[in-house]
Coordinates of C-alpha atoms in Angstrom, one line a residue:
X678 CA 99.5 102.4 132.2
X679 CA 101.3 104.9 130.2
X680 CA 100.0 105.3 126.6
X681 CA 103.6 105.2 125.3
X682 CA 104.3 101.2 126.9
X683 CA 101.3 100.2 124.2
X684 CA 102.5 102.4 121.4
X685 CA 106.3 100.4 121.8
X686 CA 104.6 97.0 121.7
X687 CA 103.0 98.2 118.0
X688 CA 106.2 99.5 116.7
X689 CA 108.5 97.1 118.1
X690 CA 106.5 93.8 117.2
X691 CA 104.4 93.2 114.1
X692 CA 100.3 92.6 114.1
X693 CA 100.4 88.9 113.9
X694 CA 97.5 86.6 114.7
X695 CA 96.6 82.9 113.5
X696 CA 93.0 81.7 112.6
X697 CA 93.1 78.7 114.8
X698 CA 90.6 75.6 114.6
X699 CA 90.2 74.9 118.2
X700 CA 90.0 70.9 117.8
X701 CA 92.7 69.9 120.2
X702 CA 92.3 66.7 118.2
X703 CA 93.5 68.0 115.0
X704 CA 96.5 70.1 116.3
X705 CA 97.8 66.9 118.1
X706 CA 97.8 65.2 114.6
X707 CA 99.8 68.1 113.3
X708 CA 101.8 68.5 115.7
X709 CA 102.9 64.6 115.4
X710 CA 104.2 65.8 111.5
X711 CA 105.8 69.3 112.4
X712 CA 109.5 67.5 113.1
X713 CA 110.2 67.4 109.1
X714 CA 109.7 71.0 109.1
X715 CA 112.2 73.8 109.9
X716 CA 111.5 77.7 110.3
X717 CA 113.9 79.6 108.5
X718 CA 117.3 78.8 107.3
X719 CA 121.0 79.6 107.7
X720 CA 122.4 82.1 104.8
X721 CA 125.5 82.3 103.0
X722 CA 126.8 85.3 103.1
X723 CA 129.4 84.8 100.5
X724 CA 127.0 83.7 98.3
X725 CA 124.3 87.0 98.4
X726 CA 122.4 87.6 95.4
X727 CA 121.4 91.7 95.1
X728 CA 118.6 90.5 92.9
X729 CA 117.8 92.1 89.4
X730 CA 115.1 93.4 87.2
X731 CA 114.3 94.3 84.2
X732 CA 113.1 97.6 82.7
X733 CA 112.0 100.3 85.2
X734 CA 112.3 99.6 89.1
X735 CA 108.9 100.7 90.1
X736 CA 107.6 99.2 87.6
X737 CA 107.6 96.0 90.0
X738 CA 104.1 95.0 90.7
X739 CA 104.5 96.2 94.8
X740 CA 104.7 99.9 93.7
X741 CA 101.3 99.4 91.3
X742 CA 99.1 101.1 93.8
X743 CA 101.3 103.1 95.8
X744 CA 102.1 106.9 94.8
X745 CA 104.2 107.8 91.6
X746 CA 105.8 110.7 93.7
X747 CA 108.2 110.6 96.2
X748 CA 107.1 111.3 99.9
X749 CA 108.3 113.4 101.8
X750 CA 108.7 111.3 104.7
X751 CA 112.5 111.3 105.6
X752 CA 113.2 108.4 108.4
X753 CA 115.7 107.9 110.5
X754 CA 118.9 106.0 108.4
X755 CA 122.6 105.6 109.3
X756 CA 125.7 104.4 106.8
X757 CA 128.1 102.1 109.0
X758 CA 131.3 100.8 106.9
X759 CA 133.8 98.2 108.4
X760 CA 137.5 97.8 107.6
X761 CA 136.2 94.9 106.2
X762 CA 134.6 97.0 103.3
X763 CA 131.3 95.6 104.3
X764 CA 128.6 98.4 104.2
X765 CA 125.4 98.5 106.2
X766 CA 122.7 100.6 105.2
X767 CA 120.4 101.2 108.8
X768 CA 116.8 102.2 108.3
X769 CA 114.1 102.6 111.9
X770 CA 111.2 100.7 110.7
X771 CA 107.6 101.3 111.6
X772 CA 105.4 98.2 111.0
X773 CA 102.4 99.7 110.3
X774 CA 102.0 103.0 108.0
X775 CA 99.9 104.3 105.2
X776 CA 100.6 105.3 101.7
X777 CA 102.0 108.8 102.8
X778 CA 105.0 106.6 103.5
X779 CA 105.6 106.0 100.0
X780 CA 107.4 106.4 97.4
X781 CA 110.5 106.0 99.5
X782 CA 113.0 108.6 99.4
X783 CA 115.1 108.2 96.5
X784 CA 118.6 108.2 98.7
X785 CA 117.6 105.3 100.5
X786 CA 115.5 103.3 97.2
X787 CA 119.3 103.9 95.7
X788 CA 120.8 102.6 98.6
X789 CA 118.5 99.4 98.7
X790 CA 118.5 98.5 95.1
X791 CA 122.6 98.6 95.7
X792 CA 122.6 96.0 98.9
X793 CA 123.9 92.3 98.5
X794 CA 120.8 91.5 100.3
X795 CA 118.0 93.2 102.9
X796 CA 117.8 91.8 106.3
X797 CA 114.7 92.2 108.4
X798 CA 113.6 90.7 111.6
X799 CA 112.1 88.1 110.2
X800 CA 111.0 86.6 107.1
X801 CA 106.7 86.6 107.5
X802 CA 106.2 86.6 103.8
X803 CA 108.4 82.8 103.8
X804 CA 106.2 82.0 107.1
X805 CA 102.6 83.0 105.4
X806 CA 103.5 80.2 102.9
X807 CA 104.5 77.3 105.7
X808 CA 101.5 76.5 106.6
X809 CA 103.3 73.9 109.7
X810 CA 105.0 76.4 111.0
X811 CA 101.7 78.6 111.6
X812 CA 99.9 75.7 113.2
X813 CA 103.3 75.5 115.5
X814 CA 103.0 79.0 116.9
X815 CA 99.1 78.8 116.8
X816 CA 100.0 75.8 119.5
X817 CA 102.4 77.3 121.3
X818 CA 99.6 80.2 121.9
X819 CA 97.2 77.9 122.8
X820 CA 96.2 75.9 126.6
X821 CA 95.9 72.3 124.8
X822 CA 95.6 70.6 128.4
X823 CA 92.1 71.9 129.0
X824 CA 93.3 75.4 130.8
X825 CA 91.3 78.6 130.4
X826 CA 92.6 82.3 129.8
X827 CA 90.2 82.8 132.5
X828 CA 92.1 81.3 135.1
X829 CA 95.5 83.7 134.2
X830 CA 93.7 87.2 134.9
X831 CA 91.1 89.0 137.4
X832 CA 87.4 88.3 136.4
X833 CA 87.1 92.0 136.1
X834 CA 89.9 92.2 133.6
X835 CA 88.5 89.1 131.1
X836 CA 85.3 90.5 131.3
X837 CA 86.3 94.0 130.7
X838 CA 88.6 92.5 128.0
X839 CA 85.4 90.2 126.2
X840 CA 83.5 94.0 126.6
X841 CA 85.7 95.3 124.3
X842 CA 86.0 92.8 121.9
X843 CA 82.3 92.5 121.6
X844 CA 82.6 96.4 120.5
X845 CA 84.5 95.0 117.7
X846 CA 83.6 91.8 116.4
X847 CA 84.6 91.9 112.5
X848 CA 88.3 92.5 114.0
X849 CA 88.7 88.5 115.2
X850 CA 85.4 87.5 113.8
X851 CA 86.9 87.5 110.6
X852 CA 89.9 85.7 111.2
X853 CA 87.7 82.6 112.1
X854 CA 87.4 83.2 116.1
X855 CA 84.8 82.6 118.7
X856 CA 84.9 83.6 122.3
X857 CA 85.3 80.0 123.1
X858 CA 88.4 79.3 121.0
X859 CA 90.1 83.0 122.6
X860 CA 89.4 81.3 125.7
X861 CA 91.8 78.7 124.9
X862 CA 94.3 80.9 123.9
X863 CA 97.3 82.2 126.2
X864 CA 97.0 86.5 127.0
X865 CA 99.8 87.4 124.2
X866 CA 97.5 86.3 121.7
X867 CA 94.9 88.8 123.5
X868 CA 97.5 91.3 123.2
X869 CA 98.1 90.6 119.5
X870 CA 94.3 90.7 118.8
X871 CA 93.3 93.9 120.6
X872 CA 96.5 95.6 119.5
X873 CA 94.5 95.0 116.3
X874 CA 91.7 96.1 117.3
X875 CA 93.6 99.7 118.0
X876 CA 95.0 99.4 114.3
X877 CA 91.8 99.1 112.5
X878 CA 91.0 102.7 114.6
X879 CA 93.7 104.1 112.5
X880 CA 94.3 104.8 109.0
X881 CA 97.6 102.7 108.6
X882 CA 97.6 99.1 107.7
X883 CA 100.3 96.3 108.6
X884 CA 100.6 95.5 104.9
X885 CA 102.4 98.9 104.9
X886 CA 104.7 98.3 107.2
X887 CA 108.2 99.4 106.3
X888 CA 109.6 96.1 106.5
X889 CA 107.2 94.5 105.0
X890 CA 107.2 97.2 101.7
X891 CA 111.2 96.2 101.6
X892 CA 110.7 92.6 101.8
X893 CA 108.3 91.9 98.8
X894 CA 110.5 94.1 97.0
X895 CA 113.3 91.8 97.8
X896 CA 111.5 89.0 96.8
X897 CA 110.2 90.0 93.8
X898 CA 114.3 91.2 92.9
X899 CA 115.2 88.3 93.3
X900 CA 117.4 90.1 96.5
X901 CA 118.5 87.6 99.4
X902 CA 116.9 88.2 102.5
X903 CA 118.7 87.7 106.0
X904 CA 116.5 87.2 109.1
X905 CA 117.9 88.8 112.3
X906 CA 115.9 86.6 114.0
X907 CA 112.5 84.9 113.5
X908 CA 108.9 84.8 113.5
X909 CA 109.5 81.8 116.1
X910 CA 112.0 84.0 117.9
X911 CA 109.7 86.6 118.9
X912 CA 106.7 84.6 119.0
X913 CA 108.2 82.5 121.8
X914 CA 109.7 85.2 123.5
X915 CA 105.6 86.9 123.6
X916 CA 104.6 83.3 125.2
X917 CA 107.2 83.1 128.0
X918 CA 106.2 86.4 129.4
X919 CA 104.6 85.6 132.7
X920 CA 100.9 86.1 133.5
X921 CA 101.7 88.9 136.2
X922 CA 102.9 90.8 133.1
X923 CA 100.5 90.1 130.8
X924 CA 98.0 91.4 132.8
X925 CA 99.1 94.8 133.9
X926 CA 99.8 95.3 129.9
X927 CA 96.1 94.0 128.9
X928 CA 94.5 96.8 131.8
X929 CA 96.0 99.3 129.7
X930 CA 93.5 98.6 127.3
X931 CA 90.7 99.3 130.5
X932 CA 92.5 102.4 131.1
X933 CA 92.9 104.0 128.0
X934 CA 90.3 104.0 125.3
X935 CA 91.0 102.1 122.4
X936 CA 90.5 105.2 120.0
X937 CA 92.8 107.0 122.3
X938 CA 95.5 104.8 121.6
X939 CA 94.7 104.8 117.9
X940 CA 95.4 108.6 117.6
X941 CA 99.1 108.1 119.5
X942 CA 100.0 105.5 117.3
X943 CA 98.6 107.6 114.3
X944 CA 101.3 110.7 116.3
X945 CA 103.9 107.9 116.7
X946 CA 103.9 107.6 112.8
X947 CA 103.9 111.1 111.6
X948 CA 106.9 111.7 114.0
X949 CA 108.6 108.2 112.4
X950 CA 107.9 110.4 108.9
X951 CA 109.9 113.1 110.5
X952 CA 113.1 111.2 111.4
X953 CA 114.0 113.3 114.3
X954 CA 116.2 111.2 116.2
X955 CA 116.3 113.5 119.2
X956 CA 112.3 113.6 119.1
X957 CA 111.4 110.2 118.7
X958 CA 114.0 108.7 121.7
X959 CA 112.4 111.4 124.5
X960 CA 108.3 110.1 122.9
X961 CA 109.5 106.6 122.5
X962 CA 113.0 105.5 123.5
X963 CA 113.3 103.7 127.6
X964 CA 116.3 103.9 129.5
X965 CA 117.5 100.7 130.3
X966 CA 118.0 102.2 134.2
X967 CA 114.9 103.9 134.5
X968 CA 112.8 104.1 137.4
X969 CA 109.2 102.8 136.7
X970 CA 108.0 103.7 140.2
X971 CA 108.3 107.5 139.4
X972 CA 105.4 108.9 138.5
X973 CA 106.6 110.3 135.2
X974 CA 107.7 106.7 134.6
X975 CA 104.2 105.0 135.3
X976 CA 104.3 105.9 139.2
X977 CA 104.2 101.3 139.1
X978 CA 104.3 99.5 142.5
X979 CA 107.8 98.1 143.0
X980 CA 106.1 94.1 141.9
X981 CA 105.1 96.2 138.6
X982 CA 108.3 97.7 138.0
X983 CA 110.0 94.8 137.6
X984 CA 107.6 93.3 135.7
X985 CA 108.0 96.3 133.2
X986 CA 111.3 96.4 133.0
X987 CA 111.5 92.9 132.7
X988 CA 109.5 93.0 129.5
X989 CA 111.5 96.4 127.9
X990 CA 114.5 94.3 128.9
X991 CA 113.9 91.1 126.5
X992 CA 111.5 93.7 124.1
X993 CA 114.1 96.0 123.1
X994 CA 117.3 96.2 125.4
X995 CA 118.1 92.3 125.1
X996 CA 117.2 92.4 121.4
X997 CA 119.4 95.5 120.6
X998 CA 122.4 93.2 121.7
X999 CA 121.6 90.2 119.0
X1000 CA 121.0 92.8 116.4
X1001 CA 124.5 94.4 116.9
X1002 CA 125.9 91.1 116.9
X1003 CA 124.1 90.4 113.1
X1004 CA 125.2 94.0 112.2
X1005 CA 129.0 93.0 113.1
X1006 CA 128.4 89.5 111.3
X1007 CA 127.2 91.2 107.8
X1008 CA 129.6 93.7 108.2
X1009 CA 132.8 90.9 108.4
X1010 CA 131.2 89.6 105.2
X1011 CA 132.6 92.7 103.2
X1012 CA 129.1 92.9 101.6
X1013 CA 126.4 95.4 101.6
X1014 CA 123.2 94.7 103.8
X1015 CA 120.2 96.9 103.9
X1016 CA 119.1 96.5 107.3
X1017 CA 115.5 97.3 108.9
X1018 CA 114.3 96.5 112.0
X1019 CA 112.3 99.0 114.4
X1020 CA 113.2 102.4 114.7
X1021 CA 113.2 102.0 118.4
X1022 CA 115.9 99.4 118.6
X1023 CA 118.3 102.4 117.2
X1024 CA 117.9 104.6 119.2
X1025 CA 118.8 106.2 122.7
X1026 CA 121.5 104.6 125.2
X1027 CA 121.0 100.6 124.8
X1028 CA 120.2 101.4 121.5
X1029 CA 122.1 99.5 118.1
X1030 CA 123.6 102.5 117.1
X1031 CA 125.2 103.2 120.5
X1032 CA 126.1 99.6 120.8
X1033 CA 128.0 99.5 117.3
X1034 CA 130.3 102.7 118.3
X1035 CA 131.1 101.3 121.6
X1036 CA 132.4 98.6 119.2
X1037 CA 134.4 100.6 117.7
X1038 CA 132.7 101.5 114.4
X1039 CA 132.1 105.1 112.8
X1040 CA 128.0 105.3 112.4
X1041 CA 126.4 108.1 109.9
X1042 CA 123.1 109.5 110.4
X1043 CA 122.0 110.2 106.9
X1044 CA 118.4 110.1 107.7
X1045 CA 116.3 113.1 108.5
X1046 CA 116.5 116.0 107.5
X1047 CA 119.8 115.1 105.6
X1048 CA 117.7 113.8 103.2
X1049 CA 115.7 116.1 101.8

């Protein structure tokens, strides 16, 4: 397993995990009252708000214990413009950082404060508060007819996989697990919990995710927010990835030690900080054609390949195409949308940015360097 595949996952999907009950009993009760509730909503996009505020911008109670200087991280970020007059401000996310992140650049804390609204790829400060549609995805992670993660991977891979966790206890402990409720839950949510695991290794935090700084901004502005797709969206797209997968991705975790892949995330931010485009597609960027039975690519059998580019496919390649689509949609509205989803979705051939020229529209990299 190639470090990199791992690193992707972090970046591309944020750390989400549910503190589940394990009573079967209970989650068929709520489950019975989950049809009166709806994740996420449609927007008007004639009818943005930019939000406002009064006095001095970081003044707002997100900056109070971040730096009072300006970093000198400079990400990548593109200006896109339509005939329309509809402006779209692109920002590569990370979705885990640390406070060297911060205070944002001023070019793009301008350019933010100026949107219509912020778009993300989805909303998980409206989903921490709908308690119904937690318990929904904590189901659809779950075996509720009696089945056991044990019978979806090797014996030598659960156990080697329990080994680890062990080594870590506080890290699901704390959320309210026990090995017997992981045992009831499907290998994504193993995923999620050990990519934890390599997290808490690190000194960044999910709370200061990129995304996640812009989108408590925008809601204490008062700023609307526009989800490109959803915490259901990418939840269920995690769950229908098929066992086979699921377990060649969870040996990387055998292969390569956990502090290991700590210290490459940890490299994978400082060269997000950097916002060299050309540098970050040949550490992190996939070709949508690329071999995965080379042994630069992974050296996988030809049953693996396919199962890897299977899941880069609906990860990234598949996603890139809806978030064009959204891009085009905000851009017909003749508004201005700050837009951040993970850097890697931008970049490289497949990429969002490739996909909106080929449609026809002029794309500026103001990120980088440029903004210094």
């Amino acid at each position: 397993m190639k470090k990199f595949k791992k690193i992707v996952a972090v970046l591309l999907v944020a750390c989400l995990c549910f503190a589940l009950t394990g009573c079967e009993a209970v989650m068929e009760m709520i489950e019975q009252q989950l049809s009166q509730y709806e994740v996420g909503q449609d927007v008007d996009l004639d009818s943005l708000d930019p939000g406002s505020y009064e006095g001095d911008f970081y003044d707002l109670e997100v900056f109070e214990d971040l730096p009072e200087k300006y970093s000198k991280a400079t990400p990548m970020f593109w200006r896109c413009e339509s005939e329309d007059g509809g402006v779209i401000y692109f920002l590569g996310s990370i979705h885990v950082a640390d406070e060297s992140a911060y205070r944002f650049n001023e070019t793009i804390m301008e350019a933010f404060v100026e949107a219509d609204a912020l778009a993300v790829e989805c909303d998980t400060i409206a989903f921490e508060s709908d308690y119904a549609a937690q318990m929904q995805m904590s189901m659809d992670m779950m075996y509720l007819d009696g089945d056991k993660v044990q019978n979806h991977m090797s014996e030598e891979l659960y156990d080697g996989l329990v080994e680890i966790l062990e080594e870590y206890p506080d890290t699901w402990q704390d959320l309210g697990y026990t090995i017997e409720t992981l045992n009831m839950c499907k290998p994504a949510m193993w995923s999620s919990l050990l990519d934890n695991i390599v997290l808490g290794e690190t000194d960044l935090k999910s709370e200061l995710g990129i995304d996640a700084h812009f989108l408590k901004l925008a809601k204490e502005m008062g700023k609307s927010v526009l989800e490109v797709e959803s915490v259901e969206f990418q939840m269920n797209m995690l769950s229908e990835f098929p066992d086979e997968l699921y377990e060649l991705l969870l040996e990387g975790y055998l292969e390569v030690d956990m502090k290991e892949q700590a210290e490459a995330t940890e490299q994978l931010f400082e060269l997000w900080k950097k916002g060299d485009v050309d540098e970050f597609t040949e550490n992190v960027a996939t070709d949508p054609d690329m071999d995965y039975t080379e042994e630069e690519n992974g050296g996988y059998t030809e049953e693996e390949a396919e199962l890897i580019k299977e899941y880069n496919d609906k990860m990234l390649f598949d996603r890139n195409i809806g978030m064009a689509d959204a891009a085009e949609e905000y851009l017909a509205s003749g508004k201005t949308v700050f837009y951040v989803v993970g850097a890697a979705h931008f970049i490289g051939e497949g990429g969002i940015i490739e996909l909106m020229e080929e449609r026809g529209y002029e794309v500026e990299f103001i990120g980088g360097e440029n903004l210094k």
